[in-house]
Short mmCIF file of C-alpha atoms in Angstrom, two decimals:
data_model
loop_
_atom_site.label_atom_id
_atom_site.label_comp_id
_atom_site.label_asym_id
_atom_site.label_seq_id
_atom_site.Cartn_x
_atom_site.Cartn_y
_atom_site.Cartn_z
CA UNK A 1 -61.92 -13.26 -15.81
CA UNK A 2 -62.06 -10.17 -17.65
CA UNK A 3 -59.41 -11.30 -20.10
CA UNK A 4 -61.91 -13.05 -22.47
CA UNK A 5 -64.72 -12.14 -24.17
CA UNK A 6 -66.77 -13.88 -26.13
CA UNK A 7 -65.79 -14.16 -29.63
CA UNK A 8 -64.74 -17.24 -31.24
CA UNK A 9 -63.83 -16.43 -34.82
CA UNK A 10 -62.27 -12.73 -35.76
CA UNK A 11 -61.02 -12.99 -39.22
CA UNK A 12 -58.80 -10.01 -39.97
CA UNK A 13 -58.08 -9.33 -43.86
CA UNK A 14 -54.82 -7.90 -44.78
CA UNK A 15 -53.01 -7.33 -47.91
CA UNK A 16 -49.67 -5.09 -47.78
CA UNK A 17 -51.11 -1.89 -46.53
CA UNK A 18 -50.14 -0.15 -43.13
CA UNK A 19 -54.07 0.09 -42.45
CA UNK A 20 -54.47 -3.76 -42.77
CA UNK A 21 -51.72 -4.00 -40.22
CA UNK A 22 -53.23 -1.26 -37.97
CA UNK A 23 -56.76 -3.23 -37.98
CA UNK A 24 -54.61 -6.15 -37.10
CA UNK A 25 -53.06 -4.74 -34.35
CA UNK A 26 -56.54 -2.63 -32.99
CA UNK A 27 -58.32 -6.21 -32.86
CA UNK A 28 -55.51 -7.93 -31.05
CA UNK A 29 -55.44 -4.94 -28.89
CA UNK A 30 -59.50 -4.56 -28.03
CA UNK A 31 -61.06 -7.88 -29.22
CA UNK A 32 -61.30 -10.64 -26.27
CA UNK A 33 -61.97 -13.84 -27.42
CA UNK A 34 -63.50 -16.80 -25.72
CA UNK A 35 -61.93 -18.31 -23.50
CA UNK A 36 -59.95 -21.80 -23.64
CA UNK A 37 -61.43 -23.44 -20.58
CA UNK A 38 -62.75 -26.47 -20.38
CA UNK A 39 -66.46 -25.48 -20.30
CA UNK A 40 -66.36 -23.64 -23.70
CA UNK A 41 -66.34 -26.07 -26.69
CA UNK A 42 -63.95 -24.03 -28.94
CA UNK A 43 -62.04 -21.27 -27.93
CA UNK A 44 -61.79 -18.24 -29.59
CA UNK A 45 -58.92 -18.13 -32.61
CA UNK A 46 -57.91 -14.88 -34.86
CA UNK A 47 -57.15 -15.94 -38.21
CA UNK A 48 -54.93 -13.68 -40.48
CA UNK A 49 -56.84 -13.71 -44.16
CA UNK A 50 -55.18 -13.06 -47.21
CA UNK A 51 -56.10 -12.92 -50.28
CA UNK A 52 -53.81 -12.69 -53.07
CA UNK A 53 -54.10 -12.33 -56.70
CA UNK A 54 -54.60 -14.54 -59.20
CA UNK A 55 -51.75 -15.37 -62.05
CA UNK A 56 -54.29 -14.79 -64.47
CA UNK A 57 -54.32 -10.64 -64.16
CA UNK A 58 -50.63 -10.68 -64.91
CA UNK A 59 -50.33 -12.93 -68.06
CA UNK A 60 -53.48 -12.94 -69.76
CA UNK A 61 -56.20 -15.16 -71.28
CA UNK A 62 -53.29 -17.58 -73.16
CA UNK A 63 -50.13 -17.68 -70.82
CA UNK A 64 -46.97 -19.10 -71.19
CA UNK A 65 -46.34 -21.60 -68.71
CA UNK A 66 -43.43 -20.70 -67.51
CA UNK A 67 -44.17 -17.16 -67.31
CA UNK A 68 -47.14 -18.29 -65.04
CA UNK A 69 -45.24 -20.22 -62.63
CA UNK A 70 -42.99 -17.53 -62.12
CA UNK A 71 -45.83 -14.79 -61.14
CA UNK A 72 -47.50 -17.20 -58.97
CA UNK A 73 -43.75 -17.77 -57.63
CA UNK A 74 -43.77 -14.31 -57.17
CA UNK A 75 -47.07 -13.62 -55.65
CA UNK A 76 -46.30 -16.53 -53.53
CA UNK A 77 -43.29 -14.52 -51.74
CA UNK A 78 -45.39 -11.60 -51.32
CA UNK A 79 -48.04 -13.49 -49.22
CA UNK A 80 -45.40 -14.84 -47.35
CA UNK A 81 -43.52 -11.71 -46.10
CA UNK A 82 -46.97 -10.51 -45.45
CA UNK A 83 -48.06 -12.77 -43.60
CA UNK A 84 -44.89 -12.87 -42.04
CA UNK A 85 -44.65 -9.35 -41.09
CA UNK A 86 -48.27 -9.74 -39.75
CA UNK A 87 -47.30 -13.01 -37.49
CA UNK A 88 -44.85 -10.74 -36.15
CA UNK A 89 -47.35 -8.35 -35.23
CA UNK A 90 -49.30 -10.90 -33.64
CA UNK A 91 -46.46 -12.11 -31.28
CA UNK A 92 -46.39 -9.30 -29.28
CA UNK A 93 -49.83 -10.76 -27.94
CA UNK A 94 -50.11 -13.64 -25.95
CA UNK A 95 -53.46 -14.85 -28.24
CA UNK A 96 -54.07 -18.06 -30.60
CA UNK A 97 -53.85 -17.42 -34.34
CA UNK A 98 -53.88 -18.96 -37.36
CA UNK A 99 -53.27 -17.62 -41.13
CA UNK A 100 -55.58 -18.78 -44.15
CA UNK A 101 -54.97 -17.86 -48.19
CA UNK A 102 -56.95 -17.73 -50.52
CA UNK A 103 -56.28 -16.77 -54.51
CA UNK A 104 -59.12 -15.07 -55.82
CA UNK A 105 -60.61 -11.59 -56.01
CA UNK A 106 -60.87 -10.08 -52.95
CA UNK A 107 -64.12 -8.95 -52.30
CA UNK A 108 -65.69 -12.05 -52.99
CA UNK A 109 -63.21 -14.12 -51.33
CA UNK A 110 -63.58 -12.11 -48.22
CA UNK A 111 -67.31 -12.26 -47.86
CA UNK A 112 -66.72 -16.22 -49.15
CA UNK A 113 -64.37 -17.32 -46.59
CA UNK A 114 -66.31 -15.47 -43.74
CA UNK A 115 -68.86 -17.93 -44.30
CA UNK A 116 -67.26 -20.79 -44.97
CA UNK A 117 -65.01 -20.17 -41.41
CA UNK A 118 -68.33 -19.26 -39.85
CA UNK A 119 -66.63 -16.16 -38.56
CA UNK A 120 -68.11 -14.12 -35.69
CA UNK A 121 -66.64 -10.74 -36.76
CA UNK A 122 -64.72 -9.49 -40.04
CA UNK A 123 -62.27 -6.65 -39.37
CA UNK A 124 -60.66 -5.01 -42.30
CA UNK A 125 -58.43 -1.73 -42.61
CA UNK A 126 -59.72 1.05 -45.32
CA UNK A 127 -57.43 1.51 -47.91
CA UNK A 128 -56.26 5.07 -47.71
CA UNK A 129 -54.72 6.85 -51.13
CA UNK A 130 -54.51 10.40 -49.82
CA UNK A 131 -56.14 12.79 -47.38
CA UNK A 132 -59.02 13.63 -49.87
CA UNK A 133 -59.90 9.72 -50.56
CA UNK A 134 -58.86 9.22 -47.28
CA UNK A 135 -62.20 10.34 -46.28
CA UNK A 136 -64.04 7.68 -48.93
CA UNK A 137 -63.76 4.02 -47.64
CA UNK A 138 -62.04 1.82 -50.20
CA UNK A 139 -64.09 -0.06 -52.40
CA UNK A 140 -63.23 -3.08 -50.98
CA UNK A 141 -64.12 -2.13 -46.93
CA UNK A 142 -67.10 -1.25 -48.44
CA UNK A 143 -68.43 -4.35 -50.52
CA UNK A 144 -67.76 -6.05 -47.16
CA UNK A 145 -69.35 -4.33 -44.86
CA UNK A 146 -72.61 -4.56 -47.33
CA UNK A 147 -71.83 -8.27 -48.52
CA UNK A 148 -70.38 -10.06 -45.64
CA UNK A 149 -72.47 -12.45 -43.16
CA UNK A 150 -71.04 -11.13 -40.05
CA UNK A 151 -70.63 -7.82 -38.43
CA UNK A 152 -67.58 -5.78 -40.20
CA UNK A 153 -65.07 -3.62 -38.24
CA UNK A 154 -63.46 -0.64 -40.43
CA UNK A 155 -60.19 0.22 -38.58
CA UNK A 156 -59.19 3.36 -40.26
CA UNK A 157 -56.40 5.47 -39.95
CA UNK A 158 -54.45 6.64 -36.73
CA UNK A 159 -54.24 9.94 -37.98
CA UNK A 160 -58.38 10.56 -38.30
CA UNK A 161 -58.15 9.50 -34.72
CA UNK A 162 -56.22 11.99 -33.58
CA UNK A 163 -58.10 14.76 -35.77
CA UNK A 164 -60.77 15.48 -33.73
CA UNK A 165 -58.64 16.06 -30.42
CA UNK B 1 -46.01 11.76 -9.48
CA UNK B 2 -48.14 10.40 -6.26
CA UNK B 3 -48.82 6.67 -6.54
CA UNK B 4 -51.66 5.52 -8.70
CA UNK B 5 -54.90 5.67 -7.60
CA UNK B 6 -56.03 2.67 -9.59
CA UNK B 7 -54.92 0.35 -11.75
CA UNK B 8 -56.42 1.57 -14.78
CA UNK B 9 -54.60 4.72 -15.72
CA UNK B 10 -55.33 4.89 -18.84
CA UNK B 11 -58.96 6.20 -19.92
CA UNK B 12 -61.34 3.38 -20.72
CA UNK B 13 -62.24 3.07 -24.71
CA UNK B 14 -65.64 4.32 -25.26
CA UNK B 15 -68.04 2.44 -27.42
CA UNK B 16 -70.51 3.95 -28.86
CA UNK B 17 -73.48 2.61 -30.05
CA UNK B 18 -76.39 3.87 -32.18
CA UNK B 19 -80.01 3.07 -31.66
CA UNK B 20 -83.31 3.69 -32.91
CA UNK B 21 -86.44 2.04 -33.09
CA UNK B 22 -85.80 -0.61 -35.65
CA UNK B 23 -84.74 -4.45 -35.24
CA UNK B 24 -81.80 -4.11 -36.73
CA UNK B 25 -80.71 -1.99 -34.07
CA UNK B 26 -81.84 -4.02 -31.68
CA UNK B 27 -80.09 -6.44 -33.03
CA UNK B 28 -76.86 -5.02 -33.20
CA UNK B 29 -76.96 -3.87 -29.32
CA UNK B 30 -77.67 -7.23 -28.72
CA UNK B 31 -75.09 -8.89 -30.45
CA UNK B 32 -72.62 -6.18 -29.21
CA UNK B 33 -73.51 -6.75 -25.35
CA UNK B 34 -73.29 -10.88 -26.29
CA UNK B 35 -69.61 -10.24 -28.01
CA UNK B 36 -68.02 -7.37 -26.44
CA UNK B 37 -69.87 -7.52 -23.01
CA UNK B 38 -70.39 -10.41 -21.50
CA UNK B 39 -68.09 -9.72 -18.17
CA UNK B 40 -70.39 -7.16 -17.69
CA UNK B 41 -69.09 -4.23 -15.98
CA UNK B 42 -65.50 -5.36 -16.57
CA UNK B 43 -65.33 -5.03 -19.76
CA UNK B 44 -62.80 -2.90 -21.76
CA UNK B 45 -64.89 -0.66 -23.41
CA UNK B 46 -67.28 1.80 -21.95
CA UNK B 47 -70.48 1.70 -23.63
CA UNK B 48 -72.83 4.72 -24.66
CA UNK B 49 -76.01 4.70 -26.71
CA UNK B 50 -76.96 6.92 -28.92
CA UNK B 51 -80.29 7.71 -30.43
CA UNK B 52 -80.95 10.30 -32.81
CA UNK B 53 -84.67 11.65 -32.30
CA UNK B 54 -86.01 13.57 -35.23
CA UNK B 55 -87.04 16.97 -35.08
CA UNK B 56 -90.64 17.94 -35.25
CA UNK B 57 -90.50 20.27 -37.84
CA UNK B 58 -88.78 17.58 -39.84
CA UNK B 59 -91.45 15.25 -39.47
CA UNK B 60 -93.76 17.91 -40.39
CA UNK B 61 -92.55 18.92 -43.24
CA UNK B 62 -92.87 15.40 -44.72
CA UNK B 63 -96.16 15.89 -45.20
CA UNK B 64 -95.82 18.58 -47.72
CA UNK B 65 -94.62 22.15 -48.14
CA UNK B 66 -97.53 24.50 -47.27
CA UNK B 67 -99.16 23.02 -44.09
CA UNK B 68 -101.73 25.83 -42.42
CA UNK B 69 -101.86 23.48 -39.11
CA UNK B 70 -98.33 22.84 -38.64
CA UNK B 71 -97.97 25.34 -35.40
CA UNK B 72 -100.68 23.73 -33.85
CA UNK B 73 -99.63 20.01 -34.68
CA UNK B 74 -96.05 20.58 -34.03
CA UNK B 75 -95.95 20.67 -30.02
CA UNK B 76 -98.13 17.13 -30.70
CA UNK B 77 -95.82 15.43 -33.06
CA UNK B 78 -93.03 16.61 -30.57
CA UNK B 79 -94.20 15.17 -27.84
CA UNK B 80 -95.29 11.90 -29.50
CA UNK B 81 -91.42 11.86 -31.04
CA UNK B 82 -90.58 12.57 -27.31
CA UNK B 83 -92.63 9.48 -26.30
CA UNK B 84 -90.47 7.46 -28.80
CA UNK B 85 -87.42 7.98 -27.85
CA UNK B 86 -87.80 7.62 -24.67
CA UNK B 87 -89.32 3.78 -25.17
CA UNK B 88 -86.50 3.04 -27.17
CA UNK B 89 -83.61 4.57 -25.04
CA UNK B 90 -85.46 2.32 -21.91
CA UNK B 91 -85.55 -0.84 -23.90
CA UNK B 92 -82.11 -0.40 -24.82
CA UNK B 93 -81.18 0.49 -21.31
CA UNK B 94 -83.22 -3.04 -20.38
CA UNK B 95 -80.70 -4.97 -22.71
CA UNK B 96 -77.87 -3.85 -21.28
CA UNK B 97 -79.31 -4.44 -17.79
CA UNK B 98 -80.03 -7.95 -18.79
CA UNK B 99 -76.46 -8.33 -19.46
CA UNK B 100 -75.58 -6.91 -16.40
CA UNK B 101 -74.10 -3.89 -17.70
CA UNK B 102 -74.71 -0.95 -15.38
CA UNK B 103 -73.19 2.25 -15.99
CA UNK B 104 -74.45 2.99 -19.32
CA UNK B 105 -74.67 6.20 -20.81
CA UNK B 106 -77.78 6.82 -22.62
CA UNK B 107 -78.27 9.93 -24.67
CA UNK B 108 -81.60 11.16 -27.11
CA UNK B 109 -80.26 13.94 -29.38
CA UNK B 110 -82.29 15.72 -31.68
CA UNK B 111 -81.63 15.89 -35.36
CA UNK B 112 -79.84 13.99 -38.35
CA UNK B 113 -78.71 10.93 -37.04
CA UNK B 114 -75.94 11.07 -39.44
CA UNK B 115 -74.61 14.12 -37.68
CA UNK B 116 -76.06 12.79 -33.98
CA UNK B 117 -73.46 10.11 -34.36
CA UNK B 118 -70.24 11.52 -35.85
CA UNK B 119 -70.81 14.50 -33.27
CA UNK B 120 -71.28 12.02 -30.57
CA UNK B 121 -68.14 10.02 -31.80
CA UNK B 122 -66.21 13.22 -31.17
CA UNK B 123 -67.37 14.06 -27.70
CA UNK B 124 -66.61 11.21 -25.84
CA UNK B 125 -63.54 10.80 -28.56
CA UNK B 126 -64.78 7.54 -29.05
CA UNK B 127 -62.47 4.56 -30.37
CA UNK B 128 -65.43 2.60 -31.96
CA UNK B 129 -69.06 3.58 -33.24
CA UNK B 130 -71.30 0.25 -33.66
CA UNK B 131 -74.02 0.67 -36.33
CA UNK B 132 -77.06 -1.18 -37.59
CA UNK B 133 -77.92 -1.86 -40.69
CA UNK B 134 -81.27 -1.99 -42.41
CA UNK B 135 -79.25 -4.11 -44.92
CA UNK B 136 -80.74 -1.72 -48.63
CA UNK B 137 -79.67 -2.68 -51.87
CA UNK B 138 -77.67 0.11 -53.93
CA UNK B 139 -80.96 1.57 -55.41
CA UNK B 140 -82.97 1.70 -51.94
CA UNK B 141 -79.49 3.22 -50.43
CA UNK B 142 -79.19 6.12 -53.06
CA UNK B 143 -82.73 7.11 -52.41
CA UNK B 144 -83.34 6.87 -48.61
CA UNK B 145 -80.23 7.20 -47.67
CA UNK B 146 -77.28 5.12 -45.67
CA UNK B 147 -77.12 6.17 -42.02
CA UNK B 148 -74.44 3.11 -41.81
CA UNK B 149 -72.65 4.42 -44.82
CA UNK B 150 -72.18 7.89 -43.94
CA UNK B 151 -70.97 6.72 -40.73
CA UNK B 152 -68.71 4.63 -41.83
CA UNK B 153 -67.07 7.24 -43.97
CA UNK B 154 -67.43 10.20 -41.37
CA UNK B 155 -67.02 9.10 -38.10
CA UNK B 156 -63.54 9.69 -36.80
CA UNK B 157 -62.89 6.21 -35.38
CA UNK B 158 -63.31 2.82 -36.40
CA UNK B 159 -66.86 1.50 -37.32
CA UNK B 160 -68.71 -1.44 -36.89
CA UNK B 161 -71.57 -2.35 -38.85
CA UNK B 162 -73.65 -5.05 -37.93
CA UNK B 163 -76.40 -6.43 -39.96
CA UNK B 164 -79.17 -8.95 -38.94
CA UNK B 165 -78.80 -11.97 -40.92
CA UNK B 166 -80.94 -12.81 -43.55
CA UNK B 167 -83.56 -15.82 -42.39
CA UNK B 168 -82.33 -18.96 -43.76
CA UNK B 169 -84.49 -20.75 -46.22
#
């Protein structure tokens, strides 16, 4: 009984970091969704978001159309072995998931796709560059957690865990 | 090693969660007792609230530097702010009755809540600190301030912030 909770959509946003992966893996580890009995219309599903970059950044206003299909190739494999990597992750727990990408910036996708999957609860890592910005959220955690529709969960670090014991 | 006294060796999370005496707050305990609660006492996290009463002589001092009164008001406005907390700590403690969620720790610190939180974050080592948000544009954030924000850079564990959605036209 006290295996599910109540949620029904967690969207978790990861690009390549370690931090996205450690959110992943926090939410798997604390967030119980609802349950897949019959007298619940939906259970509850984690979806793996990723957002990856549009070809556009790399070649410019006037590209040459090979040269495009070969970034978009390339970003292509990156969202792959991310998601891959982050499936793997996932297996470990005996919970539904799904993945979902999305080209685009990723701010605005983020906050865009939590609506349109009518998410219950966003959960992002915070980009961390160093122990000084380390203390500043990235500047993506923090359009989110101003922009999105849904309650955000920052996941950061392991190691500002452990600082205060 | 004697045998295990209970199943549950390992300490339970702690969640903590901040109130005070807006909706938004509500709101957010609320929607955290709906989400994270709803088995009640089993549940994996254990929950403490947290609400940061202001200080008299803060409160005071609003009203302008020189004030000849102020020893005579103070031990008024601190009781009043007394009076305060305490409704809100009991209607928060309601909620989580509601929701049949028992053994909740309630605590009314005084000061910054900025500092009420991250401290309280540390003490019970919390894994998660759930915040409100009053939901300010950029402008009305770099003049009144972001609880939310400093929280979410400060606190030592992972933040939640959960704002009341606007009303749908």
């Amino acid at each position: 009984m006290s295996e599910y909770g109540n949620l029904g959509v967690v969207v978790v946003a990861v690009d390549g970091s370690e931090e996205s992966m450690n959110a992943l893996r926090w939410a798997l580890e604390n967030l119980k969704l609802r349950s897949p009995t019959p007298d619940s219309t939906n259970a509850g599903s984690f979806i793996i978001f990723h957002v990856q970059s549009p070809p556009s950044i790399a070649t410019g206003i006037n590209p040459v159309p090979a040269f495009a299909a070969a970034i978009e190739a390339h970003q292509k494999r990156i969202t792959d072995s991310i998601l891959d990597h982050a499936l793997g992750i996932c297996s470990q727990f005996n919970t539904k998931v799904s993945t979902h990408v999305v080209i685009g910036d990723p701010k605005e996708k983020i906050c865009e796709t939590v609506q349109d999957l009518h998410a219950d609860v966003l959960v992002m890592g915070s980009r961390a560059f160093g122990p000084i910005k380390r203390m500043f959220l990235g500047s993506v955690s923090n359009y989110c957690a101003h922009h999105a529709q849904c309650p955000v969960i920052i996941i950061k670090g392991k190691d500002v865990v452990n600082k205060g014991n | 090693m004697a045998t295990s006294s209970d199943q549950s060796e390992k300490p339970q999370p702690v969640m903590v969660v901040a109130i005070d005496e807006s909706d938004h707050s509500a709101y957010a305990l609320k929607w955290t007792l709906d989400y994270f609660f709803n088995a009640g006492n089993d549940s994996v996290f254990k929950l403490v609230l947290v609400h940061a009463r202001p200080s008299a002589t803060s409160s005071v001092g609003l009203a302008g530097p020189v004030y000849a009164g102020a020893a005579e008001v103070l031990p008024i406005v601190d009781s009043d702010l007394r009076k305060i907390a305490a409704r809100v700590a009991d209607s928060a403690k309601q909620l989580c009755i509601k929701k049949s969620v028992n053994n909740v720790i309630v605590e009314v610190v005084e000061g910054d809540p900025r500092n009420v939180l991250c401290d309280t974050v540390d003490k019970y080592h919390a894994s998660i600190l759930v915040v409100g948000s009053h939901g300010y544009g950029a402008i009305k954030r770099a003049v009144l301030g972001s609880v939310s924000d400093y929280c979410a850079h400060h606190a030592h564990c992972s933040v939640m912030i959960v704002k009341k959605p606007k009303t749908k036209h």
